[in-house]
Coordinates of C-alpha atoms and ligand atoms in Angstrom, one line a residue:
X1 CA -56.5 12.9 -9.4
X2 CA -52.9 13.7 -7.3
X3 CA -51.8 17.2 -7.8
X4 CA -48.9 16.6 -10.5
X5 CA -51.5 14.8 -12.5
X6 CA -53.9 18.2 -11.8
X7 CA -51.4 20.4 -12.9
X8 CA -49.8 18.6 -15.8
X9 CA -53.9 18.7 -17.0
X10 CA -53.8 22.4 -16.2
X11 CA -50.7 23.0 -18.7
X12 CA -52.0 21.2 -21.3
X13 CA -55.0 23.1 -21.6
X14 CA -52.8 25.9 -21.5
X15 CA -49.6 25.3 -23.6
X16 CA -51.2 22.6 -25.8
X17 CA -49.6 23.5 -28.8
X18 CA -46.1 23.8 -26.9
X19 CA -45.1 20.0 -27.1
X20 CA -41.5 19.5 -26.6
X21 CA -42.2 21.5 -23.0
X22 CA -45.1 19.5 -22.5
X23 CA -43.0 16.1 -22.9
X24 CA -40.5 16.8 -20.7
X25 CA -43.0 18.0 -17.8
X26 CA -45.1 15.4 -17.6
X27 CA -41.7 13.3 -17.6
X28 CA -40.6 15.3 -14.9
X29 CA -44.3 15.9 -12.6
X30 CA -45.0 12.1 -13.3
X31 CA -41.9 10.6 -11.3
X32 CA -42.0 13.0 -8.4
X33 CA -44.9 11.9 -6.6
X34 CA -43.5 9.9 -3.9
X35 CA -41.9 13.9 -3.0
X36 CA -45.4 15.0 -3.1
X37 CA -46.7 12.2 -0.9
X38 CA -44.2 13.0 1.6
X39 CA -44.2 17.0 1.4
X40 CA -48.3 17.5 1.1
X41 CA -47.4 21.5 1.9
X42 CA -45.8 21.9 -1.6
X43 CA -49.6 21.9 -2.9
X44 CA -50.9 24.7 -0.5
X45 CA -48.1 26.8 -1.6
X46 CA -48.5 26.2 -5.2
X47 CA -45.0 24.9 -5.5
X48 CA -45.4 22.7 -8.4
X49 CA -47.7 25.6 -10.4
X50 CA -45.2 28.1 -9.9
X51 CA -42.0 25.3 -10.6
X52 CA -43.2 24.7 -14.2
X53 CA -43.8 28.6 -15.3
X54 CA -41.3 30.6 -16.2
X55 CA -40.0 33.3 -13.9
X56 CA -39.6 35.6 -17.4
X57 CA -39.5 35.4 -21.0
X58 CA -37.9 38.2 -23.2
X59 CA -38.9 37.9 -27.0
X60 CA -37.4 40.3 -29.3
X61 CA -36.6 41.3 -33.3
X62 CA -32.8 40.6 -34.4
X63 CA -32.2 42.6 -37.7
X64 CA -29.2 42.0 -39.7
X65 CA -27.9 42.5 -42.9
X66 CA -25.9 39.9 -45.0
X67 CA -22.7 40.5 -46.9
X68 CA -25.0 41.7 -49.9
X69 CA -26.7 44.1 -47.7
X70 CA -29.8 42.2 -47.8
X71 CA -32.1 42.8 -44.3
X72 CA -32.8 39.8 -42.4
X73 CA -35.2 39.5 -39.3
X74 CA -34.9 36.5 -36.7
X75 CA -36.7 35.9 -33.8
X76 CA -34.3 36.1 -30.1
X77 CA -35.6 34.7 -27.0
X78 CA -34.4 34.7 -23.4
X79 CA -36.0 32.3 -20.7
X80 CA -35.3 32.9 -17.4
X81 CA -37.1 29.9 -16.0
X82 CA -36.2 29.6 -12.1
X83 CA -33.5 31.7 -10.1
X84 CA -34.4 30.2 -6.6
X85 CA -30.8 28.6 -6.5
X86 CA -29.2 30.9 -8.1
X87 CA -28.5 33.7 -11.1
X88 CA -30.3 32.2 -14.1
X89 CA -27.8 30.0 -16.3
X90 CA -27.8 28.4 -19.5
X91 CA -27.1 28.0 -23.3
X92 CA -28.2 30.1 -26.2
X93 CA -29.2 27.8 -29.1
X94 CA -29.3 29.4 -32.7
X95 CA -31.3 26.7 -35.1
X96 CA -33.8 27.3 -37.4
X97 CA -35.7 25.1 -35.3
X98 CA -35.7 26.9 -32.1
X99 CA -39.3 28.2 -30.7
X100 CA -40.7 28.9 -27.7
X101 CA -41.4 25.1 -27.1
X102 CA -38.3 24.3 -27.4
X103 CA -36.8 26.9 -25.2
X104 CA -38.9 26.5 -22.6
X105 CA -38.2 22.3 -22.3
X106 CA -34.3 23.3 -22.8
X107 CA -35.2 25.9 -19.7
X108 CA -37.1 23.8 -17.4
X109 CA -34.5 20.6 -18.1
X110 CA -32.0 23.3 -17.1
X111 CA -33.7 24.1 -13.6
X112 CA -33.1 20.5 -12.6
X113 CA -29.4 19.9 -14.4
X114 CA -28.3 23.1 -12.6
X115 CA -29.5 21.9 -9.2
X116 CA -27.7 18.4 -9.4
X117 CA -24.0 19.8 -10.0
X118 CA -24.6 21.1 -6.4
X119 CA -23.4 24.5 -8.1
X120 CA -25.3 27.7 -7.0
X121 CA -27.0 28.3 -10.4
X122 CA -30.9 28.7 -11.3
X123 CA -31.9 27.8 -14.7
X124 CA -32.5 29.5 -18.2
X125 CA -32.1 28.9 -21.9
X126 CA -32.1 31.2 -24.9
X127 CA -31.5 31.6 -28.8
X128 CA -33.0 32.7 -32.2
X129 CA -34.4 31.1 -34.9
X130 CA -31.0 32.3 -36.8
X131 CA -29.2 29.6 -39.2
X132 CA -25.4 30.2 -39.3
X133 CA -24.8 26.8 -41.9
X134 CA -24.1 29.0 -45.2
X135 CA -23.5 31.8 -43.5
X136 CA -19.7 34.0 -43.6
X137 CA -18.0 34.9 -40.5
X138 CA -18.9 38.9 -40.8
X139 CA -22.6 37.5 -41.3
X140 CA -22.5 35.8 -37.8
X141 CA -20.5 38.5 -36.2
X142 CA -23.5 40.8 -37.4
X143 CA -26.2 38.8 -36.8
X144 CA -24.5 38.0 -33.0
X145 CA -23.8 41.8 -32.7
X146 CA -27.5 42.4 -33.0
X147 CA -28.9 40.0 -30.9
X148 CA -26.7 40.7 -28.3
X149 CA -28.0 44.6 -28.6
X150 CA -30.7 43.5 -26.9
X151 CA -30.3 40.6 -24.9
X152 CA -27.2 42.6 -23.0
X153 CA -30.6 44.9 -21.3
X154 CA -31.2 41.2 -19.0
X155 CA -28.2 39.7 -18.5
X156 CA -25.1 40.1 -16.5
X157 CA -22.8 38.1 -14.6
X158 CA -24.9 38.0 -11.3
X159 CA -28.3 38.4 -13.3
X160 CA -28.3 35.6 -15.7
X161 CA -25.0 34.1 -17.8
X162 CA -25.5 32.2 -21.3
X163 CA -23.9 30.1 -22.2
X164 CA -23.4 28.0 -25.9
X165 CA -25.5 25.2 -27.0
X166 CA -26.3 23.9 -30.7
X167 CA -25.1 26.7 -33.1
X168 CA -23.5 28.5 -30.4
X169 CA -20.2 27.6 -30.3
X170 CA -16.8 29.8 -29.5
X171 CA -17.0 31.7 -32.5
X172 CA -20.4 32.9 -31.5
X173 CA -19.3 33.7 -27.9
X174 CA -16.5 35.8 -28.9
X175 CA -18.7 38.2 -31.3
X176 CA -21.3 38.5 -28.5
X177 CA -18.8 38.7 -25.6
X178 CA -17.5 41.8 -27.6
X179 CA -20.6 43.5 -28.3
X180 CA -21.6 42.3 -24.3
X181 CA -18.1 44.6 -23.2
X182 CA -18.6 47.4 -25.8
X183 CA -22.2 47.8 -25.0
X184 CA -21.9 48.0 -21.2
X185 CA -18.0 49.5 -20.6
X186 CA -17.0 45.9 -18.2
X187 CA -15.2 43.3 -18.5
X188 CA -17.3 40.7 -16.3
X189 CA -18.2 37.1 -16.6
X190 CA -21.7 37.6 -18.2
X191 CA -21.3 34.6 -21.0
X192 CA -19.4 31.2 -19.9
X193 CA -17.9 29.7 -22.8
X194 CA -15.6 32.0 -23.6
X195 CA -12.0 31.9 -25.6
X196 CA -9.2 31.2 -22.4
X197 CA -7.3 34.5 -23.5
X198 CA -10.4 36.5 -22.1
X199 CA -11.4 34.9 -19.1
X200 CA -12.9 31.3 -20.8
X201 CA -11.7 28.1 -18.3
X202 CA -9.9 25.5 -20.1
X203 CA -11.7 22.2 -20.3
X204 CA -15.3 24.0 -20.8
X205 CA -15.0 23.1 -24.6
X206 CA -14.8 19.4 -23.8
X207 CA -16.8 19.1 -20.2
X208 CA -19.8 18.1 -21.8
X209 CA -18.5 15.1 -23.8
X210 CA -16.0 14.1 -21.6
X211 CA -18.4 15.0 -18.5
X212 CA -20.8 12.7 -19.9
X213 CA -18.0 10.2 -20.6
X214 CA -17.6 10.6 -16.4
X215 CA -21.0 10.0 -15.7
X216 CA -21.0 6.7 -17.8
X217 CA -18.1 5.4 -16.3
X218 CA -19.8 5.6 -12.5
X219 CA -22.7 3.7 -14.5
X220 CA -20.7 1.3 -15.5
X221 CA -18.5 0.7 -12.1
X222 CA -22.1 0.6 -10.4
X223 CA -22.8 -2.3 -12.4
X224 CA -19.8 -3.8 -13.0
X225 CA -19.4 -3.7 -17.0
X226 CA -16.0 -3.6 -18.6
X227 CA -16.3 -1.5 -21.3
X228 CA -12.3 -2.2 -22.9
X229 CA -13.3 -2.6 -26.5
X230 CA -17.0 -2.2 -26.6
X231 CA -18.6 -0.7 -29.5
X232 CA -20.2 3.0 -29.6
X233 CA -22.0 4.8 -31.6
X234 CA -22.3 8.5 -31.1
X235 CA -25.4 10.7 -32.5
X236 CA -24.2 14.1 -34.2
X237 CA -20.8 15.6 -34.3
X238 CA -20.7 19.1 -33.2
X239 CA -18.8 20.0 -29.4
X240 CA -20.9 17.1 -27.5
X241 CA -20.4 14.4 -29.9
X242 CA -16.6 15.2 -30.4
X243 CA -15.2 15.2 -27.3
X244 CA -18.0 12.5 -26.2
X245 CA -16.0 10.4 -29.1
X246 CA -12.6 11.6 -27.5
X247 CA -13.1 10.4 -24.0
X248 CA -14.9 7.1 -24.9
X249 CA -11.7 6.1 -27.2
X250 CA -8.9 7.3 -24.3
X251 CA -11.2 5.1 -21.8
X252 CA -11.0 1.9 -24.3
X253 CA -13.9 2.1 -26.0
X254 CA -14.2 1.7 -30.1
X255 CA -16.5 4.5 -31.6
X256 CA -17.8 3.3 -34.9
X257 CA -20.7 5.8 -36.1
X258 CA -21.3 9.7 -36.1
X259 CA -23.6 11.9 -37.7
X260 CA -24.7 15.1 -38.5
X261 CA -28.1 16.4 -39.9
X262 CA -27.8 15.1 -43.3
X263 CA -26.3 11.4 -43.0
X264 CA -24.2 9.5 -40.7
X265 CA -20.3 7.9 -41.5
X266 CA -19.6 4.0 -40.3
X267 CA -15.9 2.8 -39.7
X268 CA -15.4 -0.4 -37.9
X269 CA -12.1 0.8 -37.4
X270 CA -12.9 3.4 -35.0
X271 CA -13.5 6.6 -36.1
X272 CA -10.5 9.2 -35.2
X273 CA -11.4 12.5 -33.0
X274 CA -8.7 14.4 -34.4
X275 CA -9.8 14.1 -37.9
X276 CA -13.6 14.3 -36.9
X277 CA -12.1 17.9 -35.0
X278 CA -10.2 19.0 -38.5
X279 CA -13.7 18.3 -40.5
X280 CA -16.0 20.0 -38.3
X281 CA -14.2 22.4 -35.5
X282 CA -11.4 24.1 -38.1
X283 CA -13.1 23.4 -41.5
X284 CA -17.0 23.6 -40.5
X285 CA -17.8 20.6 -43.4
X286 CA -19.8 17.8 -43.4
X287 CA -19.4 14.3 -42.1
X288 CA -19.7 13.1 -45.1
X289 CA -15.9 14.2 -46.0
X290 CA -14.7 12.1 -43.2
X291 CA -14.8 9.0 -45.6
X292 CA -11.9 11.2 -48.0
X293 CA -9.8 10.4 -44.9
X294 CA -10.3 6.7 -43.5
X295 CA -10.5 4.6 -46.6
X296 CA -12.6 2.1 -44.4
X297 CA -15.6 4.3 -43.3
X298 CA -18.5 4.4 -45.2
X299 CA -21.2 7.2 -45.5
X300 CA -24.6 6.9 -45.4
X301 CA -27.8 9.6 -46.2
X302 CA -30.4 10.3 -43.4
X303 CA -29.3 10.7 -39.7
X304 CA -32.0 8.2 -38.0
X305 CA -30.3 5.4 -39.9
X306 CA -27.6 5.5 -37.4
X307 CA -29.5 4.2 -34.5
X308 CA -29.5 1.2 -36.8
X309 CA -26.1 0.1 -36.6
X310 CA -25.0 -2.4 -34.2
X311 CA -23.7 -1.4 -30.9
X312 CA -22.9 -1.8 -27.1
X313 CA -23.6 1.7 -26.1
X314 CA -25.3 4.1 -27.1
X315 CA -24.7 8.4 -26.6
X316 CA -27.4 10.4 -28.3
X317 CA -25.6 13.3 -28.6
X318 CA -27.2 15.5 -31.3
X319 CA -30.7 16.8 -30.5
X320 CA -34.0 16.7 -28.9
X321 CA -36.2 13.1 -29.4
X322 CA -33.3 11.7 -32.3
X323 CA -34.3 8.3 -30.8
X324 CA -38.3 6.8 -30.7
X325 CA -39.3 3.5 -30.0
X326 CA -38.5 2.0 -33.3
X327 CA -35.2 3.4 -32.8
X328 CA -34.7 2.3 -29.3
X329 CA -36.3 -1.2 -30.2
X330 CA -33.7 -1.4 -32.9
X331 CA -30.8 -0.8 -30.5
X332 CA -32.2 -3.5 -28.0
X333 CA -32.4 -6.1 -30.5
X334 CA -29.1 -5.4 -31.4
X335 CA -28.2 -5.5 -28.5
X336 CA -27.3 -2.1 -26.5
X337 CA -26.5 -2.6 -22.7
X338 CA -26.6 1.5 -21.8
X339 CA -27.4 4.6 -23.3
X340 CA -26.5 8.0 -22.5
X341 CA -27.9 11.4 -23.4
X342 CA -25.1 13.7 -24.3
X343 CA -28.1 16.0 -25.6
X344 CA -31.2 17.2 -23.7
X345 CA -34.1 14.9 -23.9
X346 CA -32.9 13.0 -27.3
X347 CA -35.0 10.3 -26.2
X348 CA -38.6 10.0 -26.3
X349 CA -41.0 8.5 -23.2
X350 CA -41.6 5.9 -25.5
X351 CA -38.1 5.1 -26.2
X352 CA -37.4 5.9 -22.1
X353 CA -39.8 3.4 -21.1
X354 CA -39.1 0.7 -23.5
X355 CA -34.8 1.3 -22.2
X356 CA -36.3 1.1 -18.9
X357 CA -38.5 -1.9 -19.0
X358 CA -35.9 -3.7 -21.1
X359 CA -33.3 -3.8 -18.5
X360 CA -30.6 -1.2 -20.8
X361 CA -28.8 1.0 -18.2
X362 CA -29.8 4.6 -18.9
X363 CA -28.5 8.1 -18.2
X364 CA -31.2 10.9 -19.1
X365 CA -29.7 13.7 -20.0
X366 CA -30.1 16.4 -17.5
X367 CA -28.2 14.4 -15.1
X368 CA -25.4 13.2 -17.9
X369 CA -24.9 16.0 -20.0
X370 CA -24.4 18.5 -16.7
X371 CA -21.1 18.2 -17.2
X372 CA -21.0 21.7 -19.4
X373 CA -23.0 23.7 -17.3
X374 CA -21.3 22.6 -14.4
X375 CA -17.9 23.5 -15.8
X376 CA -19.4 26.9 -17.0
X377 CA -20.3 27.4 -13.5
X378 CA -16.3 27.0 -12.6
X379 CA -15.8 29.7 -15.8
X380 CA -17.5 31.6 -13.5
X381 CA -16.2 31.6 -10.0
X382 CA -12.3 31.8 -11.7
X383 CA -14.0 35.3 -13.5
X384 CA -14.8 36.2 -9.9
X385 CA -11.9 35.4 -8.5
X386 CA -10.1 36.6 -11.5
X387 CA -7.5 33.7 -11.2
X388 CA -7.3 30.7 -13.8
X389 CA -7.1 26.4 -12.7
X390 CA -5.0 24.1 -14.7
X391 CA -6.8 22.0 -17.1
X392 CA -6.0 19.2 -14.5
X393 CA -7.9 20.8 -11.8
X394 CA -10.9 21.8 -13.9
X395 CA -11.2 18.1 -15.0
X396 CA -10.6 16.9 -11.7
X397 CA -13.5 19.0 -10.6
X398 CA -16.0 18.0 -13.6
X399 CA -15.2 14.5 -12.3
X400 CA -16.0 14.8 -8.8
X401 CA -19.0 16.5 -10.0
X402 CA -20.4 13.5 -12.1
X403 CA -19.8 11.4 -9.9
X404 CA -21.7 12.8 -7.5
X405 CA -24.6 13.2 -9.5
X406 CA -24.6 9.6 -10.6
X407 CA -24.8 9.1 -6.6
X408 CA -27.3 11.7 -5.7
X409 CA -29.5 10.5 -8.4
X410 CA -29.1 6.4 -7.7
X411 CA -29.6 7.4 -3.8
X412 CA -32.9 9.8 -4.3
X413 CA -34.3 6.8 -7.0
X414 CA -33.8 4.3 -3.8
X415 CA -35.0 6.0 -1.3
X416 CA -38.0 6.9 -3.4
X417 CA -38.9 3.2 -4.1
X418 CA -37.3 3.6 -8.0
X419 CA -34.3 1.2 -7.4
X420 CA -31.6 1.9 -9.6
X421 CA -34.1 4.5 -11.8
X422 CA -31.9 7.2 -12.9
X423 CA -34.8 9.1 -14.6
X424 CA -36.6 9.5 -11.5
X425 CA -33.5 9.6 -9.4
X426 CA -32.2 12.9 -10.8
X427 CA -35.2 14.4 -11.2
X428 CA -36.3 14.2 -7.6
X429 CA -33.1 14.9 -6.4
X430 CA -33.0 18.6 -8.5
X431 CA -36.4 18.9 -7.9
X432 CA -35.9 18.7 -4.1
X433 CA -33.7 20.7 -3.8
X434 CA -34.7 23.5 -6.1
X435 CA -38.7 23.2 -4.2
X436 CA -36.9 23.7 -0.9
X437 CA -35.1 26.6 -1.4
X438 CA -38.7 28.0 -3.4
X439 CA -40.2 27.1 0.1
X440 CA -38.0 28.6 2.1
X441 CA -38.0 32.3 0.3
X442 CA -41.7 32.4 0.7
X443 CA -44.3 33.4 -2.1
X444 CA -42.3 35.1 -5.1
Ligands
NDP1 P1 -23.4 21.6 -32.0 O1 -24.0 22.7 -32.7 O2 -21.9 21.8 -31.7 O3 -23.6 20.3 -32.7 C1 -24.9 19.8 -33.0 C2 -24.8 18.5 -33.8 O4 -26.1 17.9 -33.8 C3 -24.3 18.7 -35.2 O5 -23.7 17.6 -35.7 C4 -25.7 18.9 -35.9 O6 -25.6 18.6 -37.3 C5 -26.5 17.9 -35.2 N1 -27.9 18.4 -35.2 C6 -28.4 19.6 -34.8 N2 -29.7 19.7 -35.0 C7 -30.1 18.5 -35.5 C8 -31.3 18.0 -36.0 N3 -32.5 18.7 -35.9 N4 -31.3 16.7 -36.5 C9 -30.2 16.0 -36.6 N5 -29.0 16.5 -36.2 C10 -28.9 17.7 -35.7 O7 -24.2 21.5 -30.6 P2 -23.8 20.8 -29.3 O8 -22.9 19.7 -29.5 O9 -23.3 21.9 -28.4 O10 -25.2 20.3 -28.7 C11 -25.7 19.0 -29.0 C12 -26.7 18.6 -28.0 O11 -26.1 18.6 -26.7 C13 -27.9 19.5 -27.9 O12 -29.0 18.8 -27.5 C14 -27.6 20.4 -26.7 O13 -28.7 21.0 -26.1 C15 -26.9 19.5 -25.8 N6 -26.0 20.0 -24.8 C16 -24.9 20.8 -25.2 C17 -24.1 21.3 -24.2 C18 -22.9 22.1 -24.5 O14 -22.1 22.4 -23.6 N7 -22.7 22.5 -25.8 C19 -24.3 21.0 -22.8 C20 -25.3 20.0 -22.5 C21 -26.2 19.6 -23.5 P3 -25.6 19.7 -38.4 O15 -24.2 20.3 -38.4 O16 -25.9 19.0 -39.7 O17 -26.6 20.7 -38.0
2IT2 O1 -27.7 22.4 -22.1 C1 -26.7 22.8 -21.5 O2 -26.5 22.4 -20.3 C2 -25.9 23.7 -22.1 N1 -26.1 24.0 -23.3 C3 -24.7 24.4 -21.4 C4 -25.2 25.6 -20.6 C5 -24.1 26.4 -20.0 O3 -24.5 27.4 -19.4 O4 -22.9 26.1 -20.0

């Protein structure tokens, strides 16, 4: 048995019931042996065993009370997965969903994401099991104020910096950047994310659409597609799938689907990102009212349906494993020619492999959606330097950036024996260089 295999069979005797975090480290121990094969010291010093636990995890009680007074109790979590690279770093989701499972894949995705921006930043994720849909602003505000109470005890600019993610958007930073100031007397750069009057960079809000938008384009340069005109269609419609939307239509592309939880709108006409951005950013509705608007969209009940509806590429863009096989089978007989993950790990393996073996180009996630971390991490050094860039050199960056992802990951896949494997390119390359530095600052 080779050691990732060994310790992959080691966590699933001991997180077997923690299957999201399971799925994406055997995705990530299974395509790095060739690394192993050619560091055999990583297995004397444990690298791997320490590389998939957790440096910390803070669980804790959030109470609140709703506009009626009514007492609610959620569940917060902080996972400061790996700081070998640097201060911990990532979002805070707030989902009825979220578990530990869940934060602990989002965490260890993060290690990797962080390491290929090239950006000194270590990985974490965080969140509660807190539903905001329904909920009024002073309800959110209280509910943020709360969690924050606690989570400001292990945080802090050079400790570890959240971040948004799915529920977490700049309403929710700006409640728990306030509580984050009152609580500890200084103004320092402990969230990314933030509103641009109080230290927030401009482009964050769209880096992760328009990043991914970036890294698609290098895709399709490599392989010389032309994408003027080519149908999308675009999982979800919260801050990835919007500005995903708005980059894909400036670059010639014709979106034609979005979703959200409950259903999913068509419009062969293209569907607009100002009017998706009225619906969802200023109004916080459904997709369903974007059809009161285009008299030629149509909506339809049940989000899986959209992976049904015929299109050239593909972004995932809403949430973990959104496409399986019969999905992804779908999208190949209909004949996708790439898909990238604008959310973490929206695909399955089976859906991976079958993208893979069918020849559809294919940008995994934690190398195409880094685009938001990576800006956060420029939120960051402007908070140090206390000076602000021009939208124009903030994009510029997040540009560069991609790009050079898409070519670390394409040159690690080569030299590794992958060819053009994008999956295992980027994670060998973050895994490299996140196992060196573990290496090199000996057994902690
Ligand atoms: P938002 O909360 O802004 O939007 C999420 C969207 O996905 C909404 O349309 C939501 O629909 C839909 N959605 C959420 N959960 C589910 C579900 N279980 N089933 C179906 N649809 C769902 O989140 P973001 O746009 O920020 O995040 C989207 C994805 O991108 C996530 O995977 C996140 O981890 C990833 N990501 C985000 C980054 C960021 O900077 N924000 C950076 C990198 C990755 P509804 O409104 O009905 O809930
Ligand atoms: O998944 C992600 O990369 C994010 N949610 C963004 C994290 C961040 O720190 O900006």
């Amino acid at each position: 048995m080779s050691y990732s295999q060994r310790v992959y069979e080691e966590l699933k005797n001991k997180s077997a019931s923690e299957t999201e975090f399971l799925q994406a480290a055997e995705e990530i121990l299974l395509t790095i042996d060739p690394v192993l094969e050619k560091h055999p010291e990583f297995e004397k010093l444990g690298l791997l065993e320490r590389f998939i636990e957790p440096e910390r995890i803070v669980i804790f009680r959030v109470p609140w009370s709703d506009d009626s007074g009514q007492v609610h109790v959620n569940r917060g979590y902080r996972v400061q997965f790996n700081s070998a690279i640097g201060p911990y770093k990532g979002g805070l989701r707030f989902h009825p969903s979220v578990n530990l499972s869940i934060l602990k894949f989002l965490g260890l995705e993060q290690v990797l994401k962080n390491a290929l921006t090239t950006l000194a930043i270590g990985g974490a994720k965080g969140g509660s099991d807190f539903e905001s849909k329904g909920r009024s602003d002073s309800e959110v505000m209280r509910f943020c104020q709360s969690f924050m109470t606690e989570l400001s005890r292990h945080i802090g600019a050079d400790l570890d910096i959240p971040a948004g993610d799915i529920g977490v958007g700049p309403r929710e930073i700006g409640y728990l950047y306030g509580q984050y100031k009152r609580l500890r007397n200084e103004f320092t750069g402990a969230l990314t994310g933030k509103g641009v009057p109080f230290g927030g960079s401009l482009g964050r809000v769209e880096a992760t659409g328009y990043g991914l938008l970036f890294f698609m384009e290098a895709v399709f340069k490599q392989n010389s597609i032309n994408v003027d005109g080519m149908n999308v269609v675009i999982s979800g419609s919260g801050n990835v799938s919007m500005y995903a939307n708005d980059m894909a239509t400036k670059m010639g592309m014709k979106v034609v689907a979005m979703s959200d939880s409950d259903g999913y709108i068509y419009d062969p006409k293209g569907i607009n990102f100002s009017t998706i951005q009225e619906i969802k950013e200023v109004k916080r509705l459904r997709i369903s009212e974007y059809t009161k608007y285009s008299p030629s969209a149509e909506y339809y009940c049940g989000c899986k349906g959209i992976w049904n509806v015929k299109c050239d590429i593909a972004l995932p863009c809403a949430t973990q494993n959104e496409i399986d096989l019969c999905a992804a089978k779908k999208l190949i007989s209909n004949g996708v020619i790439a898909v990238g993950e604008g959310a973490n790990m929206p695909s399955t393996t089976e859906a991976i492999n079958e993208f893979l073996t069918q020849g559809v180009f294919f940008a995994p996630g934690k190398a195409a959606n880094a685009g938001g971390v990576a800006t956060s991490a420029l939120e960051m050094s402007q908070n140090s330097m206390r000076l602000f860039w021009t939208k124009e050199e903030v994009l510029k960056r997040l540009k560069e950036i991609m790009t050079g992802i898409h070519k670390s990951a394409k040159e690690s896949a080569i030299e590794y024996g992958y060819g053009y494997n994008l999956v295992a390119g980027a994670n060998i390359a973050g895994f490299l260089k996140v196992a060196e530095a573990m290496k090199a600052q000996g057994l902690v």
